[in-house]
Amino acid sequence: MKEANKREWSGILVYLECYKGKLHAASEELIGEAVRLSQVSEDLIYVAGIGQHMERIQEALDGYPVAKAYLYESEDEYESPLYTKIMAECIEELKPAIVLVGGTYEGRSLAPGLAVRFQTGLTADCTGLAINEEGNLVQSRPAFGGNIMADIVTQFSRPQFATVRPGVMQKVAKNEQNVTEYVNKKVKKESKEIEIISLKAEKLEKGITEAEIVIVAGRGVKKKEDLEMLKELAGLVGGKLASSRALVEKGWMLPKEQIGLSGNTVSPDYMITCGVSGTVQFMAGMKNTKNIIAINEDPKARIFEIAHYPMVGDLYEIVPELIRIIKERRGDR
Ligand code: FAD
């Protein structure tokens, strides 16, 4: 790592993830966290994003307490070499002390490359951020399989890079009195070191991280076919089916559907866990859930320590009964 003259670096820069004029929720959550940190550090907040229809991103930013926003209009969707180059130039110009990046596929690709360029530290998947007495960013994250929380500081080099997964931090309210200086730039087409020869468009649908209601299948589900019952419940309540790692390891669910330390962080309004024990690794990904309904046949299961509505019993009895009641209330036959 390269020792930096810390006095030359100030401000908090949030990398904005932009997709066809839409701002990723994780970016807004990071602005919220930057606001909280700046209340201690008194840093200015900057944001920078690259993509198409940046005028819509500008609209989405209006009202946030952001001092300066760098918006780069680019014909190209996310490409690691191009986006890294643009962001590196932006960081070089701004010299922020802290750079916050979403712990998304894009952010996980971008942040390490930038940290290497600046020969500085990066802490991935932080679950808590704070400023210590020396003015350094304290980056907290689970370590050693989630059994301990580690506080990490980048003491001598700058900037301090941290990624945070979607759903971990909270947005802040906008205020129309906040005025942002917008710096709008256009990315010049240039010969690329890497050429994308084909791009398969995937239908963008809401994943478990954006769902307001999540039904979680755990190892208590005995057969893959039994997931149909939970899918039906999810469909009836307008939710998404997710799982603990146990079912991803069995190959019954996809990694993008896994909640937890090595999966996704979710913060839905309602979660119904079915046959999930509540290990620290699982709970690391769902702590901000507003209402937890836990179904488990073991009254001593750890999930009951955090459940708002504990249901002790066999999921194979409770879930069909829930489905029956919902259908009855809806007037289904
Ligand atoms: P179990 O712990 O086996 O629990 C099953 C529960 O089902 C039990 O409590 C049982 O009482 C209940 N049950 C059984 N039958 C029924 C029934 N018929 N009705 C009602 N209840 C029933 N795990 C994750 O989930 N996410 C992660 O991101 C993750 N990351 C990890 C990272 C590392 C580095 C490590 C080491 C582990 C990680 N794990 C993760 C794995 C984790 O330690 C557990 O193995 C996993 O969370 C267990 O999932 P589970 O609760 O579904 O299964």
Short mmCIF file of C-alpha atoms and ligand atoms in Angstrom, two decimals:
data_model
loop_
_atom_site.label_atom_id
_atom_site.label_comp_id
_atom_site.label_asym_id
_atom_site.label_seq_id
_atom_site.Cartn_x
_atom_site.Cartn_y
_atom_site.Cartn_z
CA MET A 1 0.00 0.00 0.00
CA LYS A 2 1.15 3.52 -0.76
CA GLU A 3 1.36 6.06 2.04
CA ALA A 4 -0.65 9.18 1.18
CA ASN A 5 -0.59 12.74 2.42
CA LYS A 6 -3.98 12.49 4.14
CA ARG A 7 -4.50 16.26 4.15
CA GLU A 8 -4.79 16.16 0.36
CA TRP A 9 -7.76 13.79 0.52
CA SER A 10 -11.18 14.83 1.75
CA GLY A 11 -14.84 14.20 1.02
CA ILE A 12 -16.91 11.06 0.57
CA LEU A 13 -17.49 9.84 -2.97
CA VAL A 14 -20.36 7.47 -3.72
CA TYR A 15 -20.18 5.49 -6.95
CA LEU A 16 -23.60 5.54 -8.60
CA GLU A 17 -24.69 2.40 -10.34
CA CYS A 18 -26.78 3.52 -13.29
CA TYR A 19 -28.67 1.28 -15.66
CA LYS A 20 -30.52 2.88 -18.60
CA GLY A 21 -31.31 6.01 -16.61
CA LYS A 22 -32.26 4.17 -13.44
CA LEU A 23 -30.32 4.57 -10.22
CA HIS A 24 -29.64 1.35 -8.27
CA ALA A 25 -31.23 1.35 -4.81
CA ALA A 26 -27.82 0.48 -3.32
CA SER A 27 -26.42 3.81 -4.57
CA GLU A 28 -29.17 5.75 -2.79
CA GLU A 29 -28.54 3.74 0.38
CA LEU A 30 -24.84 4.65 0.14
CA ILE A 31 -25.72 8.32 -0.20
CA GLY A 32 -27.69 7.85 3.04
CA GLU A 33 -24.66 6.32 4.73
CA ALA A 34 -22.38 9.07 3.38
CA VAL A 35 -24.73 11.62 4.99
CA ARG A 36 -24.47 9.85 8.35
CA LEU A 37 -20.67 9.63 8.13
CA SER A 38 -20.37 13.27 7.09
CA GLN A 39 -22.22 14.31 10.24
CA VAL A 40 -19.12 13.12 12.12
CA SER A 41 -16.34 13.81 9.62
CA GLU A 42 -17.85 17.04 8.21
CA ASP A 43 -16.85 15.84 4.76
CA LEU A 44 -18.57 17.01 1.60
CA ILE A 45 -20.48 14.34 -0.32
CA TYR A 46 -19.71 13.68 -3.98
CA VAL A 47 -21.27 11.18 -6.34
CA ALA A 48 -20.17 9.88 -9.73
CA GLY A 49 -21.99 7.66 -12.19
CA ILE A 50 -21.60 6.44 -15.75
CA GLY A 51 -24.26 5.28 -18.20
CA GLN A 52 -27.07 6.27 -20.50
CA HIS A 53 -29.89 8.81 -19.93
CA MET A 54 -27.92 10.53 -17.19
CA GLU A 55 -30.49 13.36 -17.16
CA ARG A 56 -32.81 10.87 -15.41
CA ILE A 57 -30.09 10.09 -12.89
CA GLN A 58 -29.78 13.83 -12.26
CA GLU A 59 -33.52 13.96 -11.54
CA ALA A 60 -33.21 11.01 -9.17
CA LEU A 61 -30.41 12.79 -7.30
CA ASP A 62 -32.12 16.16 -6.95
CA GLY A 63 -32.80 16.90 -3.28
CA TYR A 64 -30.05 14.73 -1.79
CA PRO A 65 -27.39 16.63 0.20
CA VAL A 66 -24.73 16.05 -2.46
CA ALA A 67 -22.22 18.86 -3.07
CA LYS A 68 -21.04 17.76 -6.50
CA ALA A 69 -22.20 15.08 -8.94
CA TYR A 70 -20.11 13.83 -11.86
CA LEU A 71 -22.40 12.31 -14.46
CA TYR A 72 -20.72 10.63 -17.45
CA GLU A 73 -22.98 9.95 -20.43
CA SER A 74 -21.69 6.79 -22.08
CA GLU A 75 -23.01 4.66 -24.92
CA ASP A 76 -21.43 1.65 -23.30
CA GLU A 77 -22.98 -0.36 -20.51
CA TYR A 78 -20.71 -1.45 -17.67
CA GLU A 79 -17.28 -2.55 -18.86
CA SER A 80 -14.60 -2.97 -16.26
CA PRO A 81 -11.62 -1.36 -18.11
CA LEU A 82 -13.62 1.65 -19.36
CA TYR A 83 -15.51 2.35 -16.13
CA THR A 84 -12.38 1.84 -14.01
CA LYS A 85 -10.49 4.35 -16.17
CA ILE A 86 -13.25 6.98 -15.90
CA MET A 87 -13.65 6.52 -12.15
CA ALA A 88 -9.89 6.59 -11.61
CA GLU A 89 -9.72 9.96 -13.39
CA CYS A 90 -12.64 11.24 -11.34
CA ILE A 91 -11.01 10.14 -8.07
CA GLU A 92 -7.71 11.67 -9.15
CA GLU A 93 -9.50 15.00 -9.71
CA LEU A 94 -11.66 14.96 -6.57
CA LYS A 95 -9.26 13.27 -4.16
CA PRO A 96 -11.97 11.92 -1.81
CA ALA A 97 -10.89 10.40 1.49
CA ILE A 98 -13.59 7.71 1.24
CA VAL A 99 -15.11 5.92 -1.76
CA LEU A 100 -18.28 3.90 -1.22
CA VAL A 101 -19.32 1.34 -3.83
CA GLY A 102 -22.32 -1.02 -3.86
CA GLY A 103 -21.54 -4.67 -3.13
CA THR A 104 -23.26 -5.65 -6.37
CA TYR A 105 -21.85 -7.59 -9.34
CA GLU A 106 -20.80 -4.26 -10.88
CA GLY A 107 -19.36 -2.82 -7.68
CA ARG A 108 -17.47 -6.01 -6.88
CA SER A 109 -15.87 -5.82 -10.29
CA LEU A 110 -15.09 -2.10 -10.19
CA ALA A 111 -13.86 -1.44 -6.63
CA PRO A 112 -10.90 -3.88 -6.49
CA GLY A 113 -9.48 -2.53 -9.76
CA LEU A 114 -9.67 1.02 -8.44
CA ALA A 115 -8.12 0.09 -5.09
CA VAL A 116 -5.20 -1.51 -6.91
CA ARG A 117 -4.70 1.60 -9.06
CA PHE A 118 -4.46 3.79 -5.98
CA GLN A 119 -2.47 1.17 -4.06
CA THR A 120 -4.85 1.42 -1.15
CA GLY A 121 -7.10 -0.78 0.96
CA LEU A 122 -10.58 -2.08 0.17
CA THR A 123 -12.95 -3.72 2.60
CA ALA A 124 -15.65 -5.73 0.87
CA ASP A 125 -19.21 -6.30 2.10
CA CYS A 126 -19.08 -3.97 5.10
CA THR A 127 -22.06 -4.22 7.41
CA GLY A 128 -21.20 -1.12 9.42
CA LEU A 129 -19.20 2.06 8.81
CA ALA A 130 -18.06 4.73 11.26
CA ILE A 131 -15.43 7.45 11.64
CA ASN A 132 -12.93 7.01 14.47
CA GLU A 133 -11.15 9.67 16.53
CA GLU A 134 -8.27 9.82 14.05
CA GLY A 135 -10.72 10.51 11.23
CA ASN A 136 -10.23 7.09 9.64
CA LEU A 137 -13.12 5.05 8.28
CA VAL A 138 -13.85 2.06 10.51
CA GLN A 139 -15.12 -0.68 8.25
CA SER A 140 -16.93 -3.46 10.12
CA ARG A 141 -17.67 -6.80 8.55
CA PRO A 142 -18.11 -10.42 9.68
CA ALA A 143 -14.90 -12.47 9.57
CA PHE A 144 -13.89 -16.08 10.14
CA GLY A 145 -17.13 -17.51 8.82
CA GLY A 146 -19.23 -14.87 10.53
CA ASN A 147 -18.16 -15.86 14.03
CA ILE A 148 -16.54 -12.52 14.82
CA MET A 149 -16.94 -8.93 13.65
CA ALA A 150 -13.74 -7.32 12.40
CA ASP A 151 -13.15 -3.55 12.43
CA ILE A 152 -10.78 -2.65 9.61
CA VAL A 153 -9.06 0.69 8.97
CA THR A 154 -6.99 1.88 6.04
CA GLN A 155 -4.59 3.84 8.15
CA PHE A 156 -2.02 5.36 5.81
CA SER A 157 -3.21 5.18 2.21
CA ARG A 158 -6.03 7.01 0.48
CA PRO A 159 -8.76 6.76 -0.59
CA GLN A 160 -10.42 4.28 1.75
CA PHE A 161 -12.53 1.97 -0.41
CA ALA A 162 -15.50 0.09 1.03
CA THR A 163 -18.23 -1.94 -0.64
CA VAL A 164 -21.61 -2.43 1.01
CA ARG A 165 -24.26 -4.83 -0.18
CA PRO A 166 -27.73 -3.60 -1.16
CA GLY A 167 -30.18 -3.50 1.72
CA VAL A 168 -27.59 -2.97 4.47
CA MET A 169 -27.67 0.86 4.74
CA GLN A 170 -30.69 3.15 4.87
CA LYS A 171 -31.67 5.92 2.46
CA VAL A 172 -32.12 9.48 3.72
CA ALA A 173 -34.98 11.82 2.95
CA LYS A 174 -34.56 14.37 0.17
CA ASN A 175 -34.94 18.07 0.75
CA GLU A 176 -35.53 20.42 -2.17
CA GLN A 177 -33.37 23.08 -0.49
CA ASN A 178 -30.29 20.93 -1.12
CA VAL A 179 -28.40 22.18 -4.15
CA THR A 180 -26.02 19.98 -6.11
CA GLU A 181 -23.42 21.15 -8.62
CA TYR A 182 -23.71 18.86 -11.63
CA VAL A 183 -20.70 18.17 -13.81
CA ASN A 184 -22.02 16.51 -16.97
CA LYS A 185 -19.44 14.82 -19.19
CA LYS A 186 -19.61 12.68 -22.28
CA VAL A 187 -17.46 9.59 -22.55
CA LYS A 188 -15.47 9.59 -25.79
CA LYS A 189 -15.56 6.42 -27.85
CA GLU A 190 -12.14 4.94 -27.95
CA SER A 191 -10.49 1.77 -29.18
CA LYS A 192 -11.01 -0.83 -26.55
CA GLU A 193 -8.58 -3.29 -25.12
CA ILE A 194 -11.45 -5.74 -24.70
CA GLU A 195 -14.25 -5.92 -27.25
CA ILE A 196 -17.61 -7.44 -26.31
CA ILE A 197 -18.71 -9.50 -29.28
CA SER A 198 -22.11 -10.55 -28.02
CA LEU A 199 -24.30 -9.45 -25.18
CA LYS A 200 -27.27 -11.50 -24.04
CA ALA A 201 -30.01 -9.32 -22.62
CA GLU A 202 -31.54 -10.79 -19.51
CA LYS A 203 -35.02 -9.82 -18.46
CA LEU A 204 -34.61 -7.61 -15.43
CA GLU A 205 -37.00 -8.80 -12.78
CA LYS A 206 -37.17 -7.97 -9.12
CA GLY A 207 -34.82 -10.17 -7.13
CA ILE A 208 -34.98 -11.14 -3.47
CA THR A 209 -33.04 -8.01 -2.46
CA GLU A 210 -35.82 -5.72 -3.70
CA ALA A 211 -38.77 -7.89 -2.60
CA GLU A 212 -41.03 -6.58 0.14
CA ILE A 213 -42.07 -10.09 1.18
CA VAL A 214 -39.63 -13.01 1.23
CA ILE A 215 -40.39 -16.67 1.95
CA VAL A 216 -37.24 -18.54 2.98
CA ALA A 217 -36.76 -22.26 2.56
CA GLY A 218 -34.24 -23.95 4.86
CA ARG A 219 -32.92 -27.46 5.36
CA GLY A 220 -36.21 -28.33 7.06
CA VAL A 221 -37.57 -28.70 3.52
CA LYS A 222 -37.04 -32.36 2.80
CA LYS A 223 -37.45 -32.69 -0.97
CA LYS A 224 -36.90 -30.35 -3.91
CA GLU A 225 -40.54 -30.87 -5.00
CA ASP A 226 -41.68 -29.48 -1.62
CA LEU A 227 -40.39 -26.07 -2.71
CA GLU A 228 -43.51 -25.85 -4.91
CA MET A 229 -45.60 -25.45 -1.75
CA LEU A 230 -43.42 -22.50 -0.67
CA LYS A 231 -43.52 -21.03 -4.18
CA GLU A 232 -47.30 -21.17 -3.99
CA LEU A 233 -47.24 -19.35 -0.65
CA ALA A 234 -44.87 -16.74 -2.12
CA GLY A 235 -47.19 -16.27 -5.10
CA LEU A 236 -50.25 -15.85 -2.86
CA VAL A 237 -48.65 -13.11 -0.75
CA GLY A 238 -46.86 -11.40 -3.67
CA GLY A 239 -43.43 -12.35 -2.38
CA LYS A 240 -40.24 -14.02 -3.60
CA LEU A 241 -38.86 -17.41 -2.65
CA ALA A 242 -35.33 -17.38 -1.19
CA SER A 243 -33.31 -19.91 0.80
CA SER A 244 -30.54 -20.54 3.28
CA ARG A 245 -27.22 -21.81 1.91
CA ALA A 246 -28.22 -25.38 2.75
CA LEU A 247 -30.54 -25.60 -0.25
CA VAL A 248 -28.13 -23.80 -2.58
CA GLU A 249 -25.52 -26.42 -1.70
CA LYS A 250 -28.04 -29.13 -2.60
CA GLY A 251 -28.50 -27.42 -5.98
CA TRP A 252 -32.23 -26.83 -5.33
CA MET A 253 -31.95 -23.04 -5.26
CA LEU A 254 -29.67 -20.57 -7.05
CA PRO A 255 -26.86 -18.57 -5.40
CA LYS A 256 -28.75 -15.37 -6.29
CA GLU A 257 -31.59 -16.68 -4.10
CA GLN A 258 -29.38 -17.30 -1.06
CA ILE A 259 -29.60 -15.05 1.99
CA GLY A 260 -26.65 -14.56 4.30
CA LEU A 261 -22.99 -13.83 4.74
CA SER A 262 -21.92 -15.45 1.47
CA GLY A 263 -25.24 -14.72 -0.22
CA ASN A 264 -27.46 -11.66 -0.41
CA THR A 265 -28.54 -9.11 2.16
CA VAL A 266 -32.26 -8.49 2.26
CA SER A 267 -34.39 -6.08 4.28
CA PRO A 268 -38.00 -6.89 3.38
CA ASP A 269 -41.07 -5.75 5.27
CA TYR A 270 -42.06 -9.38 5.92
CA MET A 271 -40.11 -12.62 5.94
CA ILE A 272 -41.46 -16.13 6.59
CA THR A 273 -38.65 -18.60 7.32
CA CYS A 274 -39.58 -22.26 6.87
CA GLY A 275 -37.23 -24.81 8.44
CA VAL A 276 -34.34 -22.36 8.92
CA SER A 277 -32.35 -22.69 12.17
CA GLY A 278 -30.97 -19.13 12.25
CA THR A 279 -27.19 -19.48 12.09
CA VAL A 280 -25.03 -16.34 12.40
CA GLN A 281 -24.13 -16.68 8.72
CA PHE A 282 -27.79 -16.69 7.70
CA MET A 283 -28.77 -13.87 10.04
CA ALA A 284 -25.93 -11.68 8.72
CA GLY A 285 -28.04 -11.24 5.59
CA MET A 286 -31.45 -10.44 7.05
CA LYS A 287 -31.00 -8.45 10.24
CA ASN A 288 -32.90 -5.41 8.96
CA THR A 289 -36.08 -7.39 8.19
CA LYS A 290 -39.00 -5.53 9.72
CA ASN A 291 -41.28 -8.48 10.54
CA ILE A 292 -39.96 -12.03 10.87
CA ILE A 293 -42.37 -14.96 11.00
CA ALA A 294 -40.38 -18.11 11.79
CA ILE A 295 -41.66 -21.65 11.36
CA ASN A 296 -39.48 -24.29 13.02
CA GLU A 297 -40.31 -27.51 14.85
CA ASP A 298 -37.49 -26.95 17.36
CA PRO A 299 -38.56 -24.43 20.03
CA LYS A 300 -34.85 -23.82 20.83
CA ALA A 301 -33.94 -22.83 17.27
CA ARG A 302 -31.92 -19.57 17.22
CA ILE A 303 -34.22 -18.02 14.65
CA PHE A 304 -36.79 -17.63 17.45
CA GLU A 305 -34.42 -15.23 19.25
CA ILE A 306 -35.05 -12.65 16.55
CA ALA A 307 -38.48 -13.71 15.25
CA HIS A 308 -41.38 -11.32 15.84
CA TYR A 309 -43.93 -14.07 15.22
CA PRO A 310 -42.59 -17.49 16.26
CA MET A 311 -44.50 -20.54 15.01
CA VAL A 312 -43.26 -23.77 16.63
CA GLY A 313 -44.35 -26.72 14.54
CA ASP A 314 -43.96 -28.79 11.41
CA LEU A 315 -43.71 -26.65 8.29
CA TYR A 316 -45.47 -29.43 6.38
CA GLU A 317 -48.54 -28.78 8.53
CA ILE A 318 -48.27 -25.01 8.97
CA VAL A 319 -47.52 -23.95 5.38
CA PRO A 320 -50.47 -25.85 3.76
CA GLU A 321 -52.70 -24.41 6.49
CA LEU A 322 -51.46 -20.86 5.75
CA ILE A 323 -52.11 -21.43 2.04
CA ARG A 324 -55.60 -22.74 2.83
CA ILE A 325 -56.45 -19.73 5.03
CA ILE A 326 -55.16 -17.19 2.49
CA LYS A 327 -57.12 -18.85 -0.32
CA GLU A 328 -60.23 -19.01 1.83
CA ARG A 329 -59.95 -15.31 2.70
CA ARG A 330 -59.47 -14.47 -0.96
CA GLY A 331 -62.54 -16.50 -1.82
CA ASP A 332 -60.61 -19.09 -3.89
CA ARG A 333 -62.06 -22.56 -4.10
P1 FAD B 1 -30.08 -26.11 9.47
O1 FAD B 1 -29.15 -25.32 10.31
O2 FAD B 1 -29.78 -27.55 9.28
O3 FAD B 1 -31.53 -25.96 10.10
C1 FAD B 1 -32.66 -26.63 9.66
C2 FAD B 1 -33.78 -26.27 10.60
O4 FAD B 1 -34.98 -26.83 10.12
C3 FAD B 1 -33.58 -26.83 12.02
O5 FAD B 1 -33.65 -25.77 12.97
C4 FAD B 1 -34.76 -27.80 12.23
O6 FAD B 1 -35.28 -27.74 13.54
C5 FAD B 1 -35.76 -27.25 11.23
N1 FAD B 1 -36.69 -28.28 10.72
C6 FAD B 1 -36.40 -29.53 10.26
N2 FAD B 1 -37.51 -30.12 9.83
C7 FAD B 1 -38.54 -29.24 10.01
C8 FAD B 1 -39.93 -29.29 9.75
N3 FAD B 1 -40.51 -30.34 9.17
N4 FAD B 1 -40.68 -28.21 10.09
C9 FAD B 1 -40.12 -27.11 10.68
N5 FAD B 1 -38.81 -27.02 10.95
C10 FAD B 1 -38.02 -28.08 10.60
N6 FAD B 1 -25.69 -20.14 5.47
C11 FAD B 1 -26.65 -19.35 4.94
O7 FAD B 1 -27.84 -19.62 5.08
N7 FAD B 1 -26.27 -18.24 4.22
C12 FAD B 1 -25.00 -17.87 4.02
O8 FAD B 1 -24.72 -16.87 3.34
C13 FAD B 1 -23.97 -18.68 4.61
N8 FAD B 1 -22.67 -18.34 4.47
C14 FAD B 1 -21.73 -19.10 5.09
C15 FAD B 1 -20.39 -18.69 5.05
C16 FAD B 1 -19.42 -19.44 5.70
C17 FAD B 1 -18.01 -18.96 5.63
C18 FAD B 1 -19.79 -20.60 6.40
C19 FAD B 1 -18.76 -21.40 7.13
C20 FAD B 1 -21.10 -21.02 6.45
C21 FAD B 1 -22.09 -20.29 5.79
N9 FAD B 1 -23.44 -20.67 5.83
C22 FAD B 1 -24.38 -19.84 5.31
C23 FAD B 1 -23.87 -22.00 6.33
C24 FAD B 1 -24.46 -21.96 7.73
O9 FAD B 1 -23.42 -22.18 8.66
C25 FAD B 1 -25.54 -23.07 7.91
O10 FAD B 1 -25.03 -24.29 7.45
C26 FAD B 1 -26.83 -22.78 7.16
O11 FAD B 1 -27.26 -21.45 7.41
C27 FAD B 1 -27.91 -23.74 7.67
O12 FAD B 1 -29.08 -23.55 6.93
P2 FAD B 1 -30.49 -23.98 7.54
O13 FAD B 1 -30.85 -23.10 8.68
O14 FAD B 1 -31.41 -24.05 6.39
O15 FAD B 1 -30.24 -25.50 8.01
#
